[in-house]
Amino acid sequence: MQQKDISVSHPHSQEAPPARRTRLAVHAACLTALLAGGITIPSPLFSPVAQAAESCRSHVATYVMEVTPGTGWTNVAKPRLLRKYVDWDPKNGDTNGTMLDTGKTGQIPYGSRVFTGGQGVIYEITNEGVLKSYKDKTDTGGSLLTPARTYDVNWTTRKRVWSNGSRIFSVHEGGKLEVFKQSDPATGAGTVSLLGTLPFDRPGVLAFKNADDVWAAGNRIFTLKDGEIRAWDYREEGTIPVLPDSGVLLASGLTDAVNGWSPGPGSVYTATSAKDYSGIVRSYTGTTALALANDDVMTGLYGDVFADTASCLVDAPDTKPVLGSMPTETETPPSAVTDDTPDSEPVNPAQFSGKFVLGDGRPAAGMTVRVEADNVTEESDTETELTTLGTATTASDGTWKLELPATLAASVSSAAAENGGAVNAMASVMGKTSTGVPMRGVDHVTAAPATAPATAQALAATAAEDSAKPVPVLPLSEDTAPQPTEQEYAQSWGAQQEALAQDTLGDSPLPMWQSDVGNPSTADPYIVGGVDTKRMSIEPYDGGCDKTSEKVIDKKTYYTTVAEGHAYWDAKASVDYDQKLASNVEVAVKTGSNWSVQGSVTLGSSMSVTTGYTNRGPHFAKQWKVPIQYKKIKMIWKCGGGNTFTQYKIQAGKYHVPAGGATGKYGKDVRNKDGMTAYYNSPKSHRAYVERGAYFQLSKNRSIKWSGAVTAFGVTLGGSTQFDREHKQRITAGMKSGSRHDIWGKNDRVSGKPGIFFSF
């Protein structure tokens, strides 16, 4: 049977529960307090409720009214999506299972409120106060919201509503508690009649009104208020509702919980707020005492949760969690093995290369390219003139190439040595239109001499692949605005992406333009003074341009994604990122008030530490991040004898652990990429399996490119890692029988160049 308190139909009403909608942010002290005994859990937890018509269940449907992360519960002005999950192991709080996204959804109209009644029954109170019931028939191929009945009653005055199936509880706008009887709880199509009321001054009624959340399981009503869960034993004397004078304190110290529910006796779940982007689900189990079962059942659950409560729960089957029947495969995928074949000949790592284009996509042909060394280890904030490594001319297709000089200046050689042997450089072209608009293109490129270590050469070859992407020549406008504050950076689109608990970007393209203080700009940077410069030809400045001078104006450490591991059913995940950096991270350059990605730098500096995670799982998948220092750099140069120009860029530097900071830490949750649906949507050629008790690892070629690897100074940058003997992704299969452990590559077969692999 079901339970649930409700979202508010009139947000400004006195009866609305705003505290629930702005509940406290997540912090690790909650878990620490529980493990240390700081959370008190008296007993008993549940009183068994007889439900002869229902059999015990090993998994239970769970519905989420989704909201946009960061907006919390305030945005009710548009239709919302009701999504169905399946709680695979509710008896044990998902210690042996997972929350499976069924992909089944239903649209909830503007202003409507929802609660559930168990056995697949879902209720809606429309904005006009009409009560409707639906039956979830997705298990038999039907709709999530199959209409059952529309009731000829007005429920506008019911401000908080929940149900245990046979009873519907409502806190009236006047404060009293009304109890209604549903004559057919199995279908939700029976008559709903008022059984009785309790006055507003009863302790239980006041608790229900003021709680952050209310739900029911069997004959118990639960309240969540300021981190405390209390239980109120409900009974009836004839047709008179009866509540005790006080609720039993079951748990305290759950300071980040805003939402609660119970899939059945002996199991309680809580969720943190979508407003602070966390969306973490925790579970607690027990019959005489409530104990933490899983502190991370799910991450990235954003919305109000309504569980389809069972009258009793049993252990989930000790098999791979699947929904329905798995599709029949005509052939068995191969056993996962490491590819021992040699790599194909890479792009010449000792050569800088790139391509410049005009605003309309035409090649920027015949332009002089100046290539200047980026001293990534430079700590000084004084203005420094960069060392020119050479010049080249763009060909008719806009491409250019420059061999790395055989002899390097001492400062460049020293910087390369500190960077694992790779030389980072900035390639730029400069000119003006016939109307005098200054135009500049900037790309960041990498090369490595033949004497450099293999990892540096591999990273340089990867950078060469990236440099094949055309870089636009842009109008150059002076930015005279003051540097943003930390509070202003926090308002940027990039900061919002960084705050999300799940990786929603993957390897999808970033916006062409980003703002470090707000949403991505849609303005056309080629419109200068009302004139479109896209198709204008570019001519050089008379007298050319000076070398670039750079000055570091700000430095800050940001944790950057460098690895990702996956382990589904009966498996463990490990990632290693050892001894030195082995990543390419994009560089952002500012044009006017907009930032855009213009090339990348290779990071190979020594870390002198081993970082990563080992044997995490089952049902685990997270990214791994390491601290890298980023610099905001002011670039200055002169052209045509006296015209001074300024630009800014954001560039990654070396591994740097801040005082009191972590040497590495978990990043975004990526469990949504694993499981049955993702496996059967993958190309068959990418699939393989791992034998029981065996392991498989990636230890060569490039990882995927994470589009949201880091947000530095309000701007999101992508990055990738080079796999080798010190940088690996590994999965270890368990010994359970009955199902093989399947994996598949993101971009290729697992023995080819998959980037990373996923798990089922």
Coordinates of C-alpha atoms in Angstrom, one line a residue, residues 6 8-9 83 126 200 220 247 250 256 353 429 432 434 466 480 508 529 577 614 658 743:
I6 CA 2.1 16.1 -1.7
V8 CA 1.7 22.3 -3.0
S9 CA -1.2 23.4 -5.2
R83 CA 9.2 8.8 -14.1
T126 CA -5.8 18.9 -10.7
F200 CA -6.4 20.7 14.0
R220 CA 1.8 3.7 10.5
G247 CA 4.9 10.0 17.7
L250 CA 12.7 6.5 15.0
D256 CA 20.1 16.8 4.8
S353 CA 49.5 21.5 -36.5
V429 CA 47.1 34.5 -36.4
K432 CA 42.3 43.2 -39.7
S434 CA 39.2 46.2 -44.8
D466 CA 42.1 17.5 -31.5
T480 CA 37.1 46.4 -19.8
S508 CA 28.5 16.0 -26.2
G529 CA 29.2 48.0 -34.9
Y577 CA 45.9 7.5 -11.9
T614 CA 39.9 0.1 -5.8
P658 CA 45.4 22.8 -1.8
I743 CA 30.8 -5.1 -20.7

